[in-house]
Protein backbone atom coordinates (compact mmCIF):
# COMPACT_ATOMS: atom_id res chain seq x y z
CA MET A 1 140.39 146.92 132.49
CA ASN A 2 141.51 148.19 136.01
CA ILE A 3 138.50 149.65 137.82
CA GLY A 4 139.92 149.14 141.94
CA TRP A 5 137.18 149.04 143.47
CA ILE A 6 132.98 149.37 143.37
CA TYR A 7 131.17 151.02 146.47
CA LYS A 8 127.82 148.89 146.84
CA ASP A 9 125.31 147.91 148.82
CA GLY A 10 126.83 149.67 151.61
CA GLU A 11 130.18 148.54 151.48
CA VAL A 12 133.73 148.43 149.71
CA ILE A 13 134.30 145.91 147.73
CA GLU A 14 137.86 145.39 145.71
CA LEU A 15 138.18 144.68 141.86
CA PRO A 16 141.23 143.21 140.70
CA SER A 17 142.03 144.24 137.08
CA LEU A 18 139.90 142.62 135.00
CA THR A 19 140.67 140.77 132.04
CA ALA A 20 139.29 141.90 128.59
CA VAL A 21 139.94 139.53 126.07
CA ILE A 22 139.23 139.68 122.10
CA GLN A 23 138.90 137.61 119.49
CA LYS A 24 137.98 137.59 115.39
CA ASP A 25 135.45 135.89 114.74
CA LYS A 26 134.26 136.30 110.97
CA ALA A 27 133.74 140.33 110.67
CA TRP A 28 133.04 140.75 114.52
CA TYR A 29 135.57 141.31 117.37
CA VAL A 30 134.04 139.52 120.49
CA SER A 31 135.41 140.59 124.12
CA THR A 32 134.98 138.75 127.12
CA CYS A 33 135.49 139.19 130.57
CA SER A 34 135.78 135.88 131.91
CA GLU A 35 136.12 137.05 135.59
CA LEU A 36 132.38 138.54 135.47
CA GLY A 37 131.03 136.60 132.90
CA VAL A 38 130.06 139.72 130.56
CA ALA A 39 130.47 139.63 126.96
CA SER A 40 130.04 142.22 123.83
CA GLN A 41 131.53 142.69 120.80
CA GLY A 42 132.57 145.10 117.99
CA LYS A 43 133.57 145.90 114.59
CA THR A 44 137.36 146.80 115.19
CA ARG A 45 139.25 145.63 118.22
CA LYS A 46 139.33 149.33 119.69
CA GLU A 47 135.07 149.61 119.42
CA ALA A 48 134.77 145.58 120.66
CA TYR A 49 137.18 146.55 123.92
CA ALA A 50 135.00 149.97 124.40
CA MET A 51 131.40 147.83 124.34
CA LEU A 52 133.22 145.38 126.79
CA ALA A 53 134.20 148.21 128.87
CA GLU A 54 130.79 149.95 129.15
CA ALA A 55 129.34 146.40 129.74
CA VAL A 56 131.19 145.70 132.67
CA GLU A 57 130.52 149.17 134.17
CA LEU A 58 126.78 148.89 133.39
CA TRP A 59 127.06 145.18 134.68
CA LEU A 60 128.43 146.26 137.92
CA GLU A 61 125.90 148.90 138.50
CA ALA A 62 123.40 146.75 138.20
CA ALA A 63 124.98 143.64 140.03
CA SER A 64 124.11 143.01 143.91
CA ALA A 65 127.66 143.21 146.21
CA ARG A 66 126.74 139.25 146.57
CA GLU A 67 126.71 138.81 143.10
CA ILE A 68 129.85 140.57 142.64
CA LYS A 69 131.95 138.36 144.73
CA ARG A 70 130.25 135.72 143.99
CA ARG A 71 131.33 136.10 140.45
CA MET A 72 134.77 136.80 141.36
CA LYS A 73 135.53 133.93 143.68
CA LEU A 74 134.55 132.12 140.08
CA GLY A 75 136.67 133.51 138.20
CA GLY A 76 139.36 132.32 139.92
CA ASP A 77 143.16 133.00 138.14
CA THR A 78 144.05 133.82 134.87
CA ALA A 79 147.23 133.73 133.48
CA THR A 80 148.20 135.72 130.27
CA VAL A 81 150.18 133.49 127.99
CA PRO A 82 150.98 134.56 123.92
CA VAL A 83 149.63 132.40 121.57
CA PRO A 84 151.24 132.27 117.75
CA ASN A 85 148.97 132.90 114.82
CA ARG A 86 146.64 129.60 114.46
CA ARG A 87 148.20 128.15 112.03
CA GLU A 88 151.59 127.67 113.73
CA ILE A 89 149.95 125.40 116.30
CA PRO A 90 150.46 121.89 115.33
CA VAL A 91 147.50 118.82 116.07
CA GLY A 92 147.31 118.52 119.81
CA THR A 93 146.17 122.48 120.11
CA LEU A 94 146.03 122.87 124.27
CA LYS A 95 149.13 120.65 124.61
CA SER A 96 151.03 122.58 121.91
CA ILE A 97 149.75 126.35 123.72
CA ILE A 98 150.63 125.01 126.84
CA SER A 99 154.09 123.90 125.35
CA LEU A 100 154.46 126.84 123.52
CA SER A 101 154.01 129.05 126.63
CA GLY A 102 156.79 127.34 128.81
CA LEU A 103 154.35 126.66 131.44
CA ASP A 104 154.52 122.92 133.26
CA GLU A 105 151.51 120.45 131.99
CA ALA A 106 151.19 119.96 135.53
CA LEU A 107 149.55 123.38 136.29
CA PHE A 108 146.51 122.01 134.12
CA ARG A 109 146.17 118.61 136.01
CA ARG A 110 143.70 117.45 138.64
């Protein structure tokens, strides 16, 4: 989701592209925006995305500039990593996903 910027409390706040993660959970699709901590759901992927976009828009209208900046700071950097069908992932899921993504495991160690 690309919003760009928002005018709140007398200041312009730059917003990066926001991430929409949509996952199937039984009969529903759950959609989340990790940068803002906003979630929604829908019966289809398209509906879940539309509901999340609306939830993000409403949250941005209601939140203070201070809260928006705080959550954006907490959201941190995200990386899009293609993950194969769950049936293809061997035991040791997180390590396997990192390996399959081609990323260096050292990036995930503290």
